[in-house]
Amino acid sequence: MGIRIGILGYGNLGRGVECAIRQNPDMELLAVFTRRNPEDVKILTETAQVCRVSEAGQWKDRIDVLIICGGSATDLPKQTPEYAKMFHVVDSFDTHARIPEHFAAVDAAAKEAGKTALISVGWDPGMFSLNRMYANAILPEGKDYTFWGRGVSQGHSDAIRRIEGVKDAKQYTIPVETALSAVRKGETPELTTRQKHTRECFVVLEEGADAAKVEQEIKTMPNYFADYDTTVHFISEEELKKNHSGIPHGGFVLRSGVTGWEKEHRHLIEYSLKLDSNPEFTSSVIAAYARAAYRLACEGQTGCKTVFDIPPAYLSAKSGEELRASML
Amino acid sequence: MGIRIGILGYGNLGRGVECAIRQNPDMELLAVFTRRNPEDVKILTETAQVCRVSEAGQWKDRIDVLIICGGSATDLPKQTPEYAKMFHVVDSFDTHARIPEHFAAVDAAAKEAGKTALISVGWDPGMFSLNRMYANAILPEGKDYTFWGRGVSQGHSDAIRRIEGVKDAKQYTIPVETALSAVRKGETPELTTRQKHTRECFVVLEEGADAAKVEQEIKTMPNYFADYDTTVHFISEEELKKNHSGIPHGGFVLRSGVTGWEKEHRHLIEYSLKLDSNPEFTSSVIAAYARAAYRLACEGQTGCKTVFDIPPAYLSAKSGEELRASML
């Protein structure tokens, strides 16, 4: 029997975790916990059960790691500390500015219960953070750049959907190619928000809506669009469904730094992701870190950890010997 | 006082480590140990001493981490186990096929002496290995690609220099752009040696040497050139010095993999390096891992480790709190 996994919350992320577990033979999905009526939730894994969230406590000795797939705005700040009292947990909390406070709450809960908790697992925060950290440790004198996209921003798409007259919308964040090239060439430009990313919106209007007014409202929306060069395309509902139903994403983390007694040599470290499915990739990272959480738990380590604290080998199903022989 | 570092061996790598230590205020170079006459070795750090290798033992309580900068062919297999009996050590052993045996020898010595040893630190093995490992753990179903270059291969340059009639030479390893593009597009080609890299040689002939014969000898040299498309340029000694005295290198690690219940989504993870100075970048990686070795040693961890075993945060001078607040 493999590592016994539970999933709390069955949206895009929860379903992605379910798919990822299928690709890892040392893991097994036992149960999905949902706030909906379990009978209305159809999952893919025939051998797993769908249960009410309120029943989760009954599973605390049958599940090794609970993967919490709620949203960062309101779900995770409550759920992760709460469930860390009963389970070893992993979440993908992604509100960067609130990580210290989330860490503190989860750490206190997990330590008191003697559980292992891993927060903010995914690609940003997650793999991008790791690459920023490694690159900074290697090149202490240098400059960091993170570009996101081309990919769908759920938050920006939602913001457009809230505008009166908008029936549906998808927003793509796109890195500015000339900025990326400049960094790759070893230049270290100071880049404004506008110089780093553009935003492209595909909008379906309600019947009779005023396109010019909607476009104006999008382009001037503070925080979301006002600081960017934004393009708005009005398309039909069919076209949106046909060409914009995916959730691709990705991005680039670069560090440009110098070495040498006189700082005479320049180096560029670049990490990039090109993802057909943002939630499925995030889920795949989470699955690997669930393995790490299980191992930490077996060692008796307790409290909250992040990707910075996890020895890379803990993510792999292979042994140390195998890894050294095949990948080092 | 910072982490007290010793360097054993003062070639390109040793000098690179010296430069890297200067960029890390929490480290201090105390001594360089050399097989040459110490009076003939001029180092850059005014506050450090140059000593005979035979005197190293006298420094065992004054140095926290000894960085061993010998060659992998004959130096490190002897030196690392030997000095791991007296010091916490870091090396950059890079003969991939012999890592398991080197690991075993160093592990035994370090464990017996209660020391921490970190081997095969650099970029390949090192950062490239880490990226292969992370990407494999995240995307268990996929295909790996590593491309090296554009960069100087010391081994290939040396092989050319051994040919009769050759006065000096530099060899560049170059990734084949079309192969790299295919992988980036999400194709998963099977690539032969010839399809992945080309080799470009800049050769200075001895007076009266037969250029055609030298070119033929290079292009047909087994292991080194016979399996590659190789270009040979004959140039003057001045031109070699002017245009080819640097030691640039770099490369690309890619993993193309699939996720989803029906494996319907494709993802590409790419890590790349573009380095003005191969030895200085390697040294910068080593310096960061020397910090990690010191921390492991302070925790009382003994035996041999590799980059796979080290929690990323151990590489950074920043605290966990700082890292979570600034980089996660």
XYZ file of C-alpha atoms in Angstrom:
656
model
C 0.000 0.000 0.000
C 1.244 3.419 -0.966
C 0.993 6.812 0.671
C -2.680 7.301 1.498
C -3.915 10.657 0.229
C -7.055 12.636 0.949
C -8.159 15.654 -1.104
C -10.163 18.457 0.468
C -12.034 20.477 -2.166
C -12.762 19.198 -5.636
C -12.393 22.044 -8.127
C -9.784 22.310 -10.879
C -6.975 21.870 -8.379
C -8.504 18.923 -6.533
C -9.160 17.146 -9.800
C -5.591 17.919 -10.894
C -4.264 16.321 -7.707
C -6.408 13.268 -8.392
C -4.846 12.962 -11.868
C -1.326 13.481 -10.478
C -1.780 10.725 -7.889
C -2.624 8.340 -10.713
C 0.807 9.074 -12.216
C 2.607 8.230 -8.964
C 2.345 4.497 -8.222
C 3.503 4.930 -4.617
C 0.423 7.046 -3.814
C -3.198 6.179 -3.478
C -6.257 8.409 -3.305
C -8.594 7.246 -0.560
C -11.126 10.019 -0.203
C -12.259 13.367 -1.547
C -13.933 15.701 0.950
C -16.402 18.199 -0.443
C -18.688 20.970 0.809
C -21.186 19.967 -1.846
C -23.565 17.072 -1.577
C -21.259 14.047 -2.096
C -23.805 12.475 -4.406
C -23.463 15.406 -6.777
C -19.686 15.090 -7.019
C -18.405 12.616 -9.568
C -14.720 11.833 -9.246
C -12.486 9.871 -11.604
C -10.916 7.368 -9.199
C -13.208 4.368 -8.841
C -11.567 3.114 -5.667
C -11.866 6.416 -3.758
C -14.810 7.689 -1.740
C -16.505 11.070 -1.846
C -17.337 12.321 1.645
C -18.712 15.392 3.326
C -16.120 17.799 4.673
C -17.689 17.336 8.101
C -16.684 13.663 8.012
C -12.990 14.340 7.465
C -12.162 13.863 11.149
C -13.225 10.238 10.948
C -10.448 9.639 8.430
C -7.610 10.961 10.495
C -5.986 7.585 11.081
C -6.661 6.292 7.585
C -5.042 9.096 5.600
C -1.320 9.878 5.584
C -1.457 13.296 3.907
C -4.417 15.582 3.337
C -4.060 17.892 0.352
C -6.100 21.029 0.867
C -7.328 22.428 -2.449
C -9.252 25.508 -1.320
C -8.791 29.094 -2.437
C -6.227 31.411 -0.876
C -8.562 34.334 -0.240
C -10.859 32.822 2.372
C -10.572 28.997 2.416
C -6.949 28.207 3.187
C -6.352 30.737 5.986
C -9.040 28.847 7.926
C -8.723 25.323 6.539
C -4.991 24.681 6.705
C -4.550 25.528 10.419
C -7.788 23.665 11.180
C -6.889 20.437 9.385
C -3.245 20.553 10.473
C -4.632 19.649 13.887
C -5.706 16.258 12.533
C -3.624 15.532 9.434
C -0.255 16.036 7.831
C -1.259 18.625 5.236
C -0.124 20.301 2.029
C -1.639 23.478 0.583
C -0.947 25.877 -2.269
C -1.585 29.167 -0.473
C -0.545 31.773 -3.038
C -1.186 35.214 -1.573
C 2.517 36.126 -1.404
C 2.120 39.072 0.950
C 0.250 37.015 3.550
C 2.550 33.980 3.606
C 4.321 34.948 6.874
C 1.023 35.187 8.733
C -0.342 31.973 7.183
C 2.932 30.229 8.049
C 2.666 31.318 11.686
C -0.923 30.104 12.052
C -0.236 26.737 10.393
C 3.040 26.272 12.262
C 1.372 26.763 15.645
C -1.446 24.336 14.829
C 0.810 21.663 13.335
C 3.367 21.849 16.141
C 0.720 21.527 18.817
C -0.761 18.473 17.118
C 2.600 16.941 16.205
C 1.816 17.142 12.484
C 3.801 18.121 9.398
C 2.436 20.930 7.235
C 3.724 22.176 3.907
C 2.315 25.455 2.593
C 2.501 27.495 -0.594
C 3.372 24.565 -2.837
C 2.935 25.008 -6.592
C 4.880 26.993 -9.156
C 4.561 30.579 -7.901
C 4.857 30.349 -4.969
C 6.732 27.080 -5.365
C 9.113 26.239 -8.173
C 9.586 29.900 -9.107
C 10.381 30.738 -5.476
C 12.908 27.903 -5.303
C 14.611 29.130 -8.428
C 14.729 32.700 -7.162
C 16.260 31.426 -3.930
C 18.848 29.119 -5.497
C 19.884 31.796 -8.005
C 20.239 34.419 -5.268
C 22.345 32.119 -3.127
C 24.630 31.315 -6.074
C 24.907 34.850 -7.423
C 24.687 37.171 -4.408
C 25.313 40.198 -6.627
C 22.713 40.427 -9.337
C 19.183 41.319 -10.295
C 16.005 39.219 -10.363
C 13.288 39.195 -12.964
C 10.038 37.242 -12.963
C 7.763 37.303 -15.999
C 4.412 35.501 -16.093
C 2.617 34.127 -19.116
C 1.515 33.704 -21.709
C -1.331 32.485 -19.580
C -4.807 32.931 -18.218
C -5.171 35.024 -15.083
C -8.251 33.846 -13.241
C -8.358 36.973 -11.097
C -8.252 39.329 -14.074
C -10.829 37.280 -15.992
C -13.123 37.466 -12.973
C -12.613 41.223 -12.701
C -13.778 41.671 -16.290
C -16.786 39.420 -15.720
C -17.950 41.713 -12.939
C -18.328 44.635 -15.375
C -21.887 45.435 -16.380
C -22.658 44.217 -19.895
C -20.046 41.437 -19.835
C -21.330 37.890 -20.199
C -18.015 36.066 -20.078
C -14.305 36.828 -20.445
C -10.785 35.429 -20.450
C -7.695 37.485 -19.777
C -4.170 36.549 -20.856
C -1.061 37.938 -19.194
C 1.741 38.233 -21.740
C 5.408 38.995 -21.041
C 6.863 41.810 -23.142
C 9.261 40.080 -25.517
C 11.697 43.015 -25.788
C 12.048 43.206 -21.985
C 12.679 39.472 -21.745
C 15.266 39.656 -24.558
C 17.074 42.532 -22.895
C 17.420 40.544 -19.666
C 18.557 37.468 -21.590
C 21.235 39.536 -23.313
C 22.689 40.327 -19.907
C 21.337 43.837 -19.657
C 19.867 44.658 -16.264
C 17.095 47.111 -17.076
C 14.831 48.732 -14.503
C 11.397 47.729 -15.761
C 8.083 49.339 -14.904
C 4.909 47.284 -14.603
C 3.915 48.389 -18.103
C 7.276 47.396 -19.565
C 7.096 43.835 -18.240
C 3.648 42.553 -19.192
C 0.757 43.322 -21.497
C -2.816 42.131 -20.988
C -5.069 40.711 -23.676
C -8.776 40.297 -23.019
C -11.360 38.238 -24.889
C -14.814 39.441 -23.950
C -18.322 38.188 -24.708
C -20.897 40.977 -24.348
C -24.461 40.709 -23.129
C -26.984 41.604 -25.800
C -27.240 45.337 -26.236
C -24.166 46.126 -24.141
C -22.028 49.140 -25.055
C -18.686 47.768 -26.303
C -16.861 51.093 -26.140
C -17.956 51.628 -22.569
C -16.916 48.114 -21.506
C -13.541 48.511 -23.187
C -12.988 51.829 -21.458
C -13.967 50.358 -18.123
C -11.539 47.452 -18.515
C -8.600 49.581 -19.605
C -8.946 52.044 -16.757
C -9.630 49.538 -13.986
C -7.209 50.360 -11.145
C -4.705 47.649 -10.026
C -5.939 45.174 -12.617
C -5.463 47.003 -15.943
C -4.737 50.721 -15.583
C -0.964 50.205 -15.286
C -0.747 47.951 -18.351
C -1.095 48.176 -22.100
C -4.333 46.272 -22.543
C -5.950 44.959 -25.708
C -9.645 44.061 -25.732
C -11.221 41.741 -28.300
C -14.968 41.249 -28.438
C -15.836 37.749 -29.563
C -18.821 35.427 -29.656
C -19.606 32.972 -26.906
C -18.880 30.094 -29.318
C -15.467 31.498 -30.141
C -14.640 31.907 -26.445
C -15.588 28.297 -25.817
C -13.725 26.994 -28.841
C -10.468 28.921 -28.524
C -10.220 30.038 -24.917
C -11.462 27.238 -22.710
C -7.993 26.034 -21.668
C -6.084 27.244 -18.623
C -2.543 27.534 -19.969
C 0.111 29.480 -18.086
C 3.813 29.674 -17.474
C 6.548 32.218 -17.097
C 10.194 32.954 -16.583
C 12.445 33.477 -13.566
C 15.787 35.026 -14.392
C 18.746 36.175 -12.410
C 21.504 38.149 -14.026
C 24.590 38.390 -11.853
C 28.311 38.964 -11.772
C 31.342 37.113 -10.446
C 35.101 37.646 -10.457
C 37.466 39.696 -8.364
C 36.514 42.802 -10.334
C 32.970 41.567 -11.069
C 34.121 41.162 -14.639
C 32.048 38.107 -15.583
C 28.318 38.025 -16.145
C 26.041 35.019 -15.759
C 22.409 34.377 -16.538
C 20.285 31.765 -14.773
C 16.879 31.175 -16.318
C 14.023 28.900 -15.306
C 10.886 28.744 -17.387
C 7.609 26.891 -17.524
C 5.229 26.436 -20.445
C 2.074 24.813 -19.150
C -0.990 23.550 -20.994
C -2.866 23.386 -17.705
C -2.009 25.639 -14.793
C -4.029 23.672 -12.183
C -2.711 20.282 -13.326
C 0.898 21.419 -13.176
C 0.362 22.974 -9.745
C -1.216 19.686 -8.675
C 1.751 17.724 -9.953
C 4.085 19.828 -7.830
C 1.771 19.305 -4.862
C 1.770 15.521 -5.339
C 5.583 15.418 -5.257
C 5.615 17.528 -2.088
C 2.941 15.314 -0.507
C 5.518 12.526 -0.765
C 8.018 14.787 0.999
C 5.469 15.651 3.695
C 4.876 11.958 4.286
C 8.588 11.304 4.693
C 9.037 14.239 7.051
C 6.068 12.960 9.042
C 7.626 9.486 9.230
C 10.773 11.106 10.616
C 8.671 12.786 13.278
C 9.270 16.307 12.019
C 6.494 18.652 12.996
C 5.401 22.190 12.254
C 5.099 24.208 9.084
C 7.587 24.003 6.217
C 7.869 25.504 2.761
C 9.635 24.372 -0.408
C 12.771 26.105 0.932
C 13.013 23.570 3.765
C 12.614 20.325 1.833
C 15.644 18.304 0.686
C 15.048 17.779 -3.061
C 15.462 13.996 -2.814
C 12.362 13.816 -0.585
C 10.238 14.660 -3.628
C 11.318 11.646 -5.626
C 10.068 8.075 -5.429
C 13.630 6.953 -6.202
C 16.169 6.112 -3.516
C 19.297 8.149 -2.859
C 21.384 5.496 -4.624
C 19.162 5.532 -7.694
C 19.145 9.318 -7.853
C 22.923 9.574 -7.560
C 23.433 6.921 -10.220
C 20.862 8.212 -12.696
C 20.411 11.950 -12.277
C 23.427 13.478 -10.587
C 33.659 36.091 12.409
C 32.145 34.278 9.484
C 32.438 30.727 8.221
C 36.162 29.997 8.010
C 37.058 28.561 4.613
C 40.156 26.810 3.331
C 40.850 26.144 -0.345
C 42.900 23.164 -1.444
C 44.315 23.650 -4.937
C 44.671 27.038 -6.576
C 43.852 26.722 -10.273
C 40.902 28.326 -12.082
C 38.454 26.748 -9.668
C 40.352 27.645 -6.492
C 40.688 31.219 -7.637
C 36.972 31.237 -8.498
C 36.138 30.098 -4.978
C 38.327 32.853 -3.596
C 36.363 35.422 -5.628
C 33.021 33.892 -4.578
C 33.936 34.079 -0.889
C 34.540 37.800 -1.308
C 30.915 38.149 -2.459
C 29.579 36.389 0.644
C 30.120 38.545 3.743
C 29.394 35.660 6.123
C 32.431 33.741 4.835
C 36.107 34.312 5.235
C 39.054 32.756 3.418
C 41.778 31.778 5.874
C 44.183 29.684 3.869
C 44.979 28.301 0.434
C 46.825 24.975 0.356
C 48.972 24.294 -2.684
C 51.257 21.569 -4.002
C 53.439 24.270 -5.489
C 55.977 26.267 -3.565
C 53.785 28.678 -1.521
C 56.121 31.534 -2.365
C 55.321 31.060 -6.051
C 51.565 31.275 -5.533
C 50.093 34.764 -5.456
C 46.538 34.902 -4.211
C 44.120 37.824 -4.225
C 42.997 37.862 -0.591
C 45.441 39.874 1.485
C 44.271 38.458 4.797
C 44.650 34.793 3.800
C 47.761 32.619 3.972
C 49.251 30.375 1.320
C 50.444 27.083 2.793
C 51.879 23.775 1.683
C 49.343 20.998 1.238
C 51.365 19.015 3.781
C 50.541 21.630 6.420
C 46.774 21.325 6.016
C 46.415 19.040 9.031
C 47.641 21.826 11.310
C 44.605 23.880 10.283
C 41.982 21.341 11.157
C 40.619 23.253 14.129
C 40.937 26.655 12.513
C 38.939 25.975 9.354
C 35.195 25.228 9.241
C 34.945 23.980 5.676
C 37.700 22.899 3.296
C 36.853 23.324 -0.379
C 38.794 20.836 -2.469
C 39.528 22.214 -5.924
C 41.408 19.334 -7.513
C 40.650 17.530 -10.768
C 38.183 14.663 -10.962
C 40.421 12.258 -12.861
C 43.083 11.633 -10.248
C 43.015 14.310 -7.499
C 39.564 14.152 -5.954
C 39.186 10.352 -5.696
C 42.182 10.485 -3.338
C 41.886 13.939 -1.796
C 38.238 14.095 -0.775
C 38.213 10.879 1.309
C 41.604 11.823 2.742
C 40.667 15.336 3.853
C 37.173 14.289 4.990
C 39.013 12.628 7.858
C 40.090 16.045 9.134
C 37.671 18.623 7.719
C 34.109 19.209 6.662
C 34.655 19.237 2.894
C 33.043 20.231 -0.398
C 34.211 19.055 -3.814
C 33.056 19.315 -7.428
C 33.737 15.745 -8.544
C 32.256 15.614 -12.039
C 32.903 12.172 -13.502
C 29.213 11.216 -13.558
C 29.769 7.477 -14.005
C 32.019 7.233 -10.969
C 29.915 9.246 -8.533
C 28.502 6.186 -6.687
C 31.994 4.886 -5.960
C 33.320 8.320 -4.973
C 30.274 8.797 -2.733
C 30.926 5.484 -0.971
C 34.590 6.282 -0.313
C 33.881 9.797 0.969
C 30.888 8.646 3.021
C 32.933 6.018 4.837
C 35.753 8.453 5.627
C 33.451 11.283 6.717
C 31.263 9.068 8.880
C 34.243 7.565 10.663
C 35.636 10.995 11.405
C 32.282 12.562 12.264
C 32.593 15.061 9.410
C 30.188 16.420 6.793
C 31.134 16.006 3.134
C 29.366 17.381 0.086
C 30.440 16.035 -3.295
C 29.759 16.806 -6.959
C 28.760 20.416 -6.387
C 28.706 22.748 -9.386
C 26.359 23.028 -12.336
C 26.653 19.609 -14.016
C 26.740 17.708 -11.763
C 25.006 20.206 -9.518
C 22.323 22.665 -10.591
C 21.553 20.692 -13.761
C 21.167 17.509 -11.692
C 18.842 19.277 -9.279
C 16.706 20.511 -12.116
C 16.554 17.072 -13.716
C 15.503 15.644 -10.361
C 12.857 18.250 -9.525
C 11.388 18.044 -13.032
C 11.237 14.242 -12.901
C 9.532 14.278 -9.520
C 6.946 16.792 -10.748
C 6.321 15.208 -14.144
C 6.804 11.451 -13.689
C 5.742 10.817 -17.283
C 7.990 12.681 -19.663
C 11.298 12.896 -21.386
C 14.555 14.595 -20.362
C 16.931 16.567 -22.506
C 20.249 18.129 -21.561
C 22.134 20.328 -24.015
C 25.531 21.832 -23.239
C 27.021 25.007 -24.641
C 27.807 27.182 -26.266
C 30.971 26.689 -24.286
C 34.550 25.627 -24.064
C 35.200 21.965 -23.373
C 38.534 21.688 -21.630
C 38.771 17.961 -22.331
C 38.183 18.363 -26.060
C 40.584 21.294 -26.285
C 43.242 19.168 -24.570
C 42.585 16.273 -26.964
C 43.272 18.530 -29.940
C 46.421 19.902 -28.329
C 47.828 16.385 -28.118
C 47.750 16.008 -31.937
C 51.133 16.330 -33.643
C 51.519 19.672 -35.365
C 49.058 21.491 -33.053
C 50.472 24.337 -30.992
C 47.277 25.381 -29.219
C 43.522 24.900 -29.556
C 40.086 25.741 -28.137
C 36.994 23.637 -28.711
C 33.419 24.865 -28.381
C 30.472 22.549 -27.799
C 27.355 23.964 -29.453
C 23.762 22.751 -29.034
C 21.913 22.145 -32.309
C 19.319 24.916 -32.475
C 16.733 22.880 -34.404
C 16.846 20.075 -31.837
C 16.433 22.544 -28.970
C 13.520 24.232 -30.758
C 11.780 20.916 -31.367
C 11.946 20.078 -27.671
C 10.727 23.557 -26.743
C 7.751 23.151 -29.077
C 6.700 20.129 -27.038
C 7.901 17.519 -29.490
C 9.749 14.635 -27.852
C 12.276 13.611 -30.472
C 14.751 10.771 -30.074
C 18.054 12.534 -30.683
C 21.366 10.963 -31.611
C 24.650 12.369 -30.366
C 25.141 14.072 -33.738
C 21.683 15.652 -33.646
C 22.202 17.269 -30.255
C 25.573 19.018 -30.445
C 28.112 20.230 -32.959
C 31.772 20.912 -32.225
C 33.744 23.910 -33.392
C 37.535 23.953 -33.101
C 39.969 26.855 -33.296
C 43.448 25.521 -33.918
C 46.900 27.123 -33.999
C 49.369 25.018 -36.010
C 53.069 24.545 -35.406
C 55.203 25.903 -38.213
C 55.214 23.560 -41.184
C 52.374 21.367 -39.887
C 49.980 19.751 -42.370
C 46.581 21.415 -41.872
C 44.607 18.840 -43.850
C 46.129 16.009 -41.857
C 45.412 17.718 -38.503
C 41.829 18.456 -39.547
C 41.323 14.837 -40.587
C 42.790 13.615 -37.319
C 40.487 15.827 -35.265
C 37.330 14.924 -37.156
C 37.901 11.185 -36.931
C 39.050 11.060 -33.299
C 36.963 8.383 -31.564
C 34.755 9.412 -28.574
C 35.798 13.049 -28.834
C 34.799 14.032 -32.391
C 33.932 11.083 -34.654
C 30.252 11.066 -33.622
C 29.775 14.800 -34.172
C 29.652 17.291 -37.011
C 32.891 19.120 -36.402
C 34.171 22.345 -37.894
C 37.874 23.193 -37.759
C 39.240 26.728 -38.138
C 42.957 27.369 -38.346
C 43.860 30.692 -36.805
C 46.920 32.553 -35.619
C 48.159 32.440 -32.074
C 47.291 36.129 -31.682
C 43.729 35.531 -32.796
C 43.341 32.630 -30.368
C 44.524 34.809 -27.527
C 42.385 37.751 -28.537
C 39.089 35.990 -29.242
C 39.223 32.672 -27.446
C 40.878 33.169 -24.087
C 37.633 33.120 -22.081
C 36.049 30.030 -20.541
C 32.352 30.577 -21.251
C 29.863 27.753 -20.955
C 26.256 26.968 -20.198
C 23.453 24.781 -21.391
C 19.869 23.709 -21.083
C 17.993 21.113 -19.047
C 14.492 20.414 -20.302
C 11.735 18.045 -19.340
C 8.704 17.640 -21.527
C 5.907 15.784 -19.786
C 2.194 15.137 -19.664
C -0.552 15.382 -17.055
C -4.299 14.826 -16.959
C -6.496 11.780 -16.635
C -5.943 10.984 -20.308
C -2.465 12.568 -20.392
C -4.016 15.288 -22.493
C -1.930 18.233 -21.284
C 1.710 18.863 -22.080
C 4.171 20.860 -19.994
C 7.697 22.037 -20.538
C 10.151 22.783 -17.728
C 13.369 24.456 -18.825
C 16.443 25.528 -16.871
C 19.299 27.229 -18.605
C 22.630 28.817 -17.822
C 24.641 31.308 -19.850
C 28.018 31.720 -18.198
C 30.891 34.059 -18.978
C 33.172 31.978 -16.789
C 32.555 28.296 -16.211
C 34.968 27.972 -13.253
C 33.703 31.118 -11.515
C 30.082 30.019 -11.758
C 30.967 26.537 -10.495
C 32.829 28.219 -7.642
C 29.827 30.361 -6.799
C 27.673 27.246 -6.495
C 30.356 25.668 -4.310
C 30.488 28.694 -2.008
C 26.732 28.511 -1.398
C 26.994 24.783 -0.649
C 29.944 25.399 1.677
C 27.504 27.436 3.760
C 25.124 24.466 3.737
C 27.947 22.087 4.707
C 28.797 24.338 7.641
C 25.189 24.333 8.842
C 24.901 20.559 8.505
C 28.145 20.231 10.431
C 26.811 22.492 13.189
C 23.770 20.198 13.414
C 26.108 17.262 13.851
C 25.176 15.595 10.577
C 27.943 13.370 9.301
C 28.749 11.428 6.152
C 28.550 12.238 2.465
C 25.742 14.258 0.905
C 24.961 15.594 -2.531
C 22.876 18.525 -3.763
C 19.842 16.210 -3.633
C 20.078 16.021 0.153
C 20.400 19.700 1.019
C 17.364 21.797 1.995
C 17.520 24.816 -0.341
C 17.322 27.312 2.534
C 20.677 26.038 3.834
C 22.372 27.680 0.832
C 21.202 31.147 1.692
C 22.634 33.634 4.154
C 19.082 34.799 4.847
C 16.938 33.397 7.649
C 13.824 31.325 7.032
C 11.662 34.328 7.926
C 13.481 36.576 5.487
C 13.295 33.996 2.708
C 9.568 33.425 3.190
C 8.870 37.146 3.253
C 11.053 38.100 0.297
C 11.362 35.166 -2.084
C 8.499 32.737 -1.597
